[in-house]
Amino acid sequence: DADECLGWVYWVADDYTEAIPHFQSALDLSPSADALGGLASSQFEADVIAADEAVTLYDAALAIEPDNRWVWRQKGWLQLGEEQFEEARDSFQSAVDLKNTDAAALEGLARSYYHLDEDETALDHINAALAAAPDTPGYVQRRAMILLSLDRPAAALRDADAFIDLKPDDPIGYVRK
């Protein structure tokens, strides 16, 4: 539907306020998990609704389409940002259960486990994310952080160097090094 497409155009451009009426119009015509998830994300990012309200909308979207990995991931990212690490872990795990090579969900799992002080498990998941999406700079950088917290400085340094090779203009690699 044209309204949902316009909603996504504005969403991708981070113009969440402009995306909201398009997602709402799309939902008024035909409820879908994608449109409801887009509405939840847009309203939360535009500070129209609180995190718990966005989670409720994500849950409604998942009731429509339980195998929507994007909605599971968005719910997980929101929960991670709200420091609801166990809930985030569960949301990302649901996405991974649907597709075990979903690199973004695997990274979300790694971040969740890292914040839960389960660094070995975090390392397993970031390694799986890198296996699914090799040379993704953010994943390499995340693994360097995890390795450092595991007191593996030589391996962390190798990842910092790899990150610098991938993104030489990003200062975070030099900070990690």
PDB file of C-alpha atoms in Angstrom:
ATOM      1  CA  ASP A   1       0.000   0.000   0.000  1.00  0.00           C
ATOM      2  CA  ALA A   2       1.248   3.476  -0.877  1.00  0.00           C
ATOM      3  CA  ASP A   3       0.811   4.890   2.629  1.00  0.00           C
ATOM      4  CA  GLU A   4       2.873   2.130   4.206  1.00  0.00           C
ATOM      5  CA  CYS A   5       5.588   2.654   1.576  1.00  0.00           C
ATOM      6  CA  LEU A   6       5.638   6.369   2.357  1.00  0.00           C
ATOM      7  CA  GLY A   7       5.830   5.547   6.047  1.00  0.00           C
ATOM      8  CA  TRP A   8       8.955   3.480   5.375  1.00  0.00           C
ATOM      9  CA  VAL A   9      10.483   6.222   3.233  1.00  0.00           C
ATOM     10  CA  TYR A  10      10.151   8.666   6.132  1.00  0.00           C
ATOM     11  CA  TRP A  11      11.206   6.031   8.679  1.00  0.00           C
ATOM     12  CA  VAL A  12      14.430   5.241   6.786  1.00  0.00           C
ATOM     13  CA  ALA A  13      15.122   8.988   6.655  1.00  0.00           C
ATOM     14  CA  ASP A  14      14.646   9.170  10.464  1.00  0.00           C
ATOM     15  CA  ASP A  15      11.662  11.490   9.956  1.00  0.00           C
ATOM     16  CA  TYR A  16       9.489   9.596  12.413  1.00  0.00           C
ATOM     17  CA  THR A  17       6.919  12.346  12.924  1.00  0.00           C
ATOM     18  CA  GLU A  18       6.184  12.341   9.201  1.00  0.00           C
ATOM     19  CA  ALA A  19       6.084   8.527   9.081  1.00  0.00           C
ATOM     20  CA  ILE A  20       3.385   8.217  11.775  1.00  0.00           C
ATOM     21  CA  PRO A  21       0.324   9.347   9.766  1.00  0.00           C
ATOM     22  CA  HIS A  22       1.311   7.135   6.826  1.00  0.00           C
ATOM     23  CA  PHE A  23       1.638   4.029   8.985  1.00  0.00           C
ATOM     24  CA  GLN A  24      -1.650   4.903  10.692  1.00  0.00           C
ATOM     25  CA  SER A  25      -3.414   5.282   7.323  1.00  0.00           C
ATOM     26  CA  ALA A  26      -2.011   1.961   6.165  1.00  0.00           C
ATOM     27  CA  LEU A  27      -3.269   0.305   9.347  1.00  0.00           C
ATOM     28  CA  ASP A  28      -6.692   1.857   8.917  1.00  0.00           C
ATOM     29  CA  LEU A  29      -6.920   0.214   5.475  1.00  0.00           C
ATOM     30  CA  SER A  30      -5.405  -3.144   6.307  1.00  0.00           C
ATOM     31  CA  PRO A  31      -3.726  -4.128   9.571  1.00  0.00           C
ATOM     32  CA  SER A  32      -0.288  -5.666   9.097  1.00  0.00           C
ATOM     33  CA  ALA A  33       2.593  -6.496  11.393  1.00  0.00           C
ATOM     34  CA  ASP A  34       4.995  -4.359   9.372  1.00  0.00           C
ATOM     35  CA  ALA A  35       2.791  -1.265   9.462  1.00  0.00           C
ATOM     36  CA  LEU A  36       2.057  -1.713  13.168  1.00  0.00           C
ATOM     37  CA  GLY A  37       5.745  -2.245  13.902  1.00  0.00           C
ATOM     38  CA  GLY A  38       6.622   0.819  11.843  1.00  0.00           C
ATOM     39  CA  LEU A  39       4.027   2.829  13.753  1.00  0.00           C
ATOM     40  CA  ALA A  40       5.365   1.611  17.118  1.00  0.00           C
ATOM     41  CA  SER A  41       8.935   2.429  16.173  1.00  0.00           C
ATOM     42  CA  SER A  42       8.042   5.837  14.718  1.00  0.00           C
ATOM     43  CA  GLN A  43       5.891   6.865  17.664  1.00  0.00           C
ATOM     44  CA  PHE A  44       8.569   5.813  20.155  1.00  0.00           C
ATOM     45  CA  GLU A  45      11.389   7.533  18.249  1.00  0.00           C
ATOM     46  CA  ALA A  46       9.267  10.703  17.926  1.00  0.00           C
ATOM     47  CA  ASP A  47       8.604  10.640  21.697  1.00  0.00           C
ATOM     48  CA  VAL A  48       4.871  10.220  21.140  1.00  0.00           C
ATOM     49  CA  ILE A  49       4.676   7.040  23.229  1.00  0.00           C
ATOM     50  CA  ALA A  50       6.725   5.519  26.033  1.00  0.00           C
ATOM     51  CA  ALA A  51       8.765   2.338  25.727  1.00  0.00           C
ATOM     52  CA  ASP A  52       6.144   0.157  27.416  1.00  0.00           C
ATOM     53  CA  GLU A  53       3.496   1.396  24.975  1.00  0.00           C
ATOM     54  CA  ALA A  54       5.784   0.634  22.041  1.00  0.00           C
ATOM     55  CA  VAL A  55       6.367  -2.888  23.400  1.00  0.00           C
ATOM     56  CA  THR A  56       2.585  -3.347  23.593  1.00  0.00           C
ATOM     57  CA  LEU A  57       2.294  -2.334  19.920  1.00  0.00           C
ATOM     58  CA  TYR A  58       5.159  -4.657  18.962  1.00  0.00           C
ATOM     59  CA  ASP A  59       3.377  -7.475  20.790  1.00  0.00           C
ATOM     60  CA  ALA A  60       0.194  -6.677  18.848  1.00  0.00           C
ATOM     61  CA  ALA A  61       2.193  -6.788  15.611  1.00  0.00           C
ATOM     62  CA  LEU A  62       3.626 -10.153  16.626  1.00  0.00           C
ATOM     63  CA  ALA A  63       0.123 -11.414  17.339  1.00  0.00           C
ATOM     64  CA  ILE A  64      -0.653 -10.663  13.678  1.00  0.00           C
ATOM     65  CA  GLU A  65       2.583 -12.192  12.376  1.00  0.00           C
ATOM     66  CA  PRO A  66       4.577 -14.123  14.992  1.00  0.00           C
ATOM     67  CA  ASP A  67       7.402 -14.879  12.561  1.00  0.00           C
ATOM     68  CA  ASN A  68       8.223 -11.245  11.772  1.00  0.00           C
ATOM     69  CA  ARG A  69      11.926 -11.077  12.600  1.00  0.00           C
ATOM     70  CA  TRP A  70      12.103  -7.307  12.064  1.00  0.00           C
ATOM     71  CA  VAL A  71       9.478  -6.700  14.751  1.00  0.00           C
ATOM     72  CA  TRP A  72      11.247  -9.080  17.147  1.00  0.00           C
ATOM     73  CA  ARG A  73      14.522  -7.230  16.539  1.00  0.00           C
ATOM     74  CA  GLN A  74      12.965  -3.781  16.938  1.00  0.00           C
ATOM     75  CA  LYS A  75      11.385  -4.884  20.196  1.00  0.00           C
ATOM     76  CA  GLY A  76      14.771  -6.200  21.313  1.00  0.00           C
ATOM     77  CA  TRP A  77      16.614  -2.988  20.416  1.00  0.00           C
ATOM     78  CA  LEU A  78      14.055  -0.938  22.316  1.00  0.00           C
ATOM     79  CA  GLN A  79      14.368  -3.222  25.362  1.00  0.00           C
ATOM     80  CA  LEU A  80      18.155  -3.089  25.168  1.00  0.00           C
ATOM     81  CA  GLY A  81      18.033   0.707  25.092  1.00  0.00           C
ATOM     82  CA  GLU A  82      15.764   0.648  28.131  1.00  0.00           C
ATOM     83  CA  GLU A  83      18.259  -1.630  29.915  1.00  0.00           C
ATOM     84  CA  GLN A  84      15.758  -4.489  29.991  1.00  0.00           C
ATOM     85  CA  PHE A  85      18.514  -6.930  29.144  1.00  0.00           C
ATOM     86  CA  GLU A  86      16.721 -10.205  29.883  1.00  0.00           C
ATOM     87  CA  GLU A  87      13.671  -9.141  27.876  1.00  0.00           C
ATOM     88  CA  ALA A  88      15.919  -7.975  25.033  1.00  0.00           C
ATOM     89  CA  ARG A  89      17.724 -11.323  25.073  1.00  0.00           C
ATOM     90  CA  ASP A  90      14.401 -13.127  24.778  1.00  0.00           C
ATOM     91  CA  SER A  91      13.234 -10.923  21.878  1.00  0.00           C
ATOM     92  CA  PHE A  92      16.488 -11.358  19.949  1.00  0.00           C
ATOM     93  CA  GLN A  93      16.404 -15.098  20.654  1.00  0.00           C
ATOM     94  CA  SER A  94      12.927 -15.260  19.114  1.00  0.00           C
ATOM     95  CA  ALA A  95      14.299 -13.672  15.937  1.00  0.00           C
ATOM     96  CA  VAL A  96      17.259 -16.077  15.886  1.00  0.00           C
ATOM     97  CA  ASP A  97      14.902 -19.009  16.425  1.00  0.00           C
ATOM     98  CA  LEU A  98      13.198 -17.991  13.174  1.00  0.00           C
ATOM     99  CA  LYS A  99      16.496 -17.665  11.270  1.00  0.00           C
ATOM    100  CA  ASN A 100      19.709 -18.716  12.962  1.00  0.00           C
ATOM    101  CA  THR A 101      21.850 -16.635  10.601  1.00  0.00           C
ATOM    102  CA  ASP A 102      20.067 -13.342  11.342  1.00  0.00           C
ATOM    103  CA  ALA A 103      23.234 -11.334  11.972  1.00  0.00           C
ATOM    104  CA  ALA A 104      21.453  -8.311  13.470  1.00  0.00           C
ATOM    105  CA  ALA A 105      19.560 -10.506  15.938  1.00  0.00           C
ATOM    106  CA  LEU A 106      22.755 -12.375  16.802  1.00  0.00           C
ATOM    107  CA  GLU A 107      24.472  -9.063  17.519  1.00  0.00           C
ATOM    108  CA  GLY A 108      21.512  -8.087  19.691  1.00  0.00           C
ATOM    109  CA  LEU A 109      21.903 -11.349  21.587  1.00  0.00           C
ATOM    110  CA  ALA A 110      25.614 -10.668  22.017  1.00  0.00           C
ATOM    111  CA  ARG A 111      24.905  -7.199  23.400  1.00  0.00           C
ATOM    112  CA  SER A 112      22.224  -8.549  25.723  1.00  0.00           C
ATOM    113  CA  TYR A 113      24.501 -11.253  27.114  1.00  0.00           C
ATOM    114  CA  TYR A 114      27.349  -8.744  27.459  1.00  0.00           C
ATOM    115  CA  HIS A 115      25.142  -6.538  29.626  1.00  0.00           C
ATOM    116  CA  LEU A 116      24.066  -9.593  31.615  1.00  0.00           C
ATOM    117  CA  ASP A 117      27.769 -10.266  32.332  1.00  0.00           C
ATOM    118  CA  GLU A 118      27.716 -13.478  30.319  1.00  0.00           C
ATOM    119  CA  ASP A 119      30.718 -12.604  28.186  1.00  0.00           C
ATOM    120  CA  GLU A 120      31.523 -16.097  26.878  1.00  0.00           C
ATOM    121  CA  THR A 121      27.958 -16.453  25.587  1.00  0.00           C
ATOM    122  CA  ALA A 122      28.157 -12.927  24.179  1.00  0.00           C
ATOM    123  CA  LEU A 123      31.332 -13.931  22.331  1.00  0.00           C
ATOM    124  CA  ASP A 124      29.631 -17.009  20.875  1.00  0.00           C
ATOM    125  CA  HIS A 125      26.819 -14.854  19.490  1.00  0.00           C
ATOM    126  CA  ILE A 126      29.011 -12.086  18.083  1.00  0.00           C
ATOM    127  CA  ASN A 127      31.136 -14.764  16.406  1.00  0.00           C
ATOM    128  CA  ALA A 128      27.955 -16.195  14.885  1.00  0.00           C
ATOM    129  CA  ALA A 129      26.975 -12.698  13.705  1.00  0.00           C
ATOM    130  CA  LEU A 130      30.377 -12.308  12.059  1.00  0.00           C
ATOM    131  CA  ALA A 131      30.035 -15.744  10.454  1.00  0.00           C
ATOM    132  CA  ALA A 132      26.708 -14.598   8.975  1.00  0.00           C
ATOM    133  CA  ALA A 133      27.984 -11.140   7.981  1.00  0.00           C
ATOM    134  CA  PRO A 134      31.795 -11.178   7.780  1.00  0.00           C
ATOM    135  CA  ASP A 135      33.701  -7.917   8.047  1.00  0.00           C
ATOM    136  CA  THR A 136      30.768  -5.959   9.437  1.00  0.00           C
ATOM    137  CA  PRO A 137      32.610  -3.141  11.233  1.00  0.00           C
ATOM    138  CA  GLY A 138      30.187  -2.837  14.133  1.00  0.00           C
ATOM    139  CA  TYR A 139      30.371  -6.555  14.828  1.00  0.00           C
ATOM    140  CA  VAL A 140      34.180  -6.517  14.747  1.00  0.00           C
ATOM    141  CA  GLN A 141      34.193  -3.569  17.145  1.00  0.00           C
ATOM    142  CA  ARG A 142      31.674  -5.296  19.434  1.00  0.00           C
ATOM    143  CA  ARG A 143      33.822  -8.448  19.518  1.00  0.00           C
ATOM    144  CA  ALA A 144      36.871  -6.370  20.486  1.00  0.00           C
ATOM    145  CA  MET A 145      34.924  -5.002  23.466  1.00  0.00           C
ATOM    146  CA  ILE A 146      33.796  -8.469  24.516  1.00  0.00           C
ATOM    147  CA  LEU A 147      37.308  -9.907  24.153  1.00  0.00           C
ATOM    148  CA  LEU A 148      38.715  -7.111  26.262  1.00  0.00           C
ATOM    149  CA  SER A 149      36.170  -7.816  29.000  1.00  0.00           C
ATOM    150  CA  LEU A 150      37.228 -11.486  28.830  1.00  0.00           C
ATOM    151  CA  ASP A 151      40.822 -10.347  29.466  1.00  0.00           C
ATOM    152  CA  ARG A 152      41.992 -11.357  26.005  1.00  0.00           C
ATOM    153  CA  PRO A 153      43.846  -8.183  25.034  1.00  0.00           C
ATOM    154  CA  ALA A 154      45.826  -9.675  22.121  1.00  0.00           C
ATOM    155  CA  ALA A 155      42.654 -10.873  20.394  1.00  0.00           C
ATOM    156  CA  ALA A 156      40.919  -7.568  21.176  1.00  0.00           C
ATOM    157  CA  LEU A 157      43.857  -5.717  19.606  1.00  0.00           C
ATOM    158  CA  ARG A 158      43.581  -7.828  16.443  1.00  0.00           C
ATOM    159  CA  ASP A 159      39.900  -6.869  16.179  1.00  0.00           C
ATOM    160  CA  ALA A 160      40.706  -3.204  16.820  1.00  0.00           C
ATOM    161  CA  ASP A 161      43.206  -3.374  13.943  1.00  0.00           C
ATOM    162  CA  ALA A 162      40.623  -5.133  11.754  1.00  0.00           C
ATOM    163  CA  PHE A 163      38.079  -2.416  12.581  1.00  0.00           C
ATOM    164  CA  ILE A 164      40.609   0.272  11.637  1.00  0.00           C
ATOM    165  CA  ASP A 165      41.210  -1.505   8.320  1.00  0.00           C
ATOM    166  CA  LEU A 166      37.453  -1.576   7.674  1.00  0.00           C
ATOM    167  CA  LYS A 167      36.755   1.998   8.848  1.00  0.00           C
ATOM    168  CA  PRO A 168      40.003   3.982   8.929  1.00  0.00           C
ATOM    169  CA  ASP A 169      38.185   7.298   9.463  1.00  0.00           C
ATOM    170  CA  ASP A 170      36.275   6.112  12.540  1.00  0.00           C
ATOM    171  CA  PRO A 171      38.125   7.074  15.731  1.00  0.00           C
ATOM    172  CA  ILE A 172      36.558   4.269  17.800  1.00  0.00           C
ATOM    173  CA  GLY A 173      39.036   1.770  16.360  1.00  0.00           C
ATOM    174  CA  TYR A 174      41.952   3.845  17.535  1.00  0.00           C
ATOM    175  CA  VAL A 175      40.336   4.244  20.956  1.00  0.00           C
ATOM    176  CA  ARG A 176      39.908   0.464  21.211  1.00  0.00           C
ATOM    177  CA  LYS A 177      43.541  -0.006  20.190  1.00  0.00           C
TER     178      LYS A 177
END
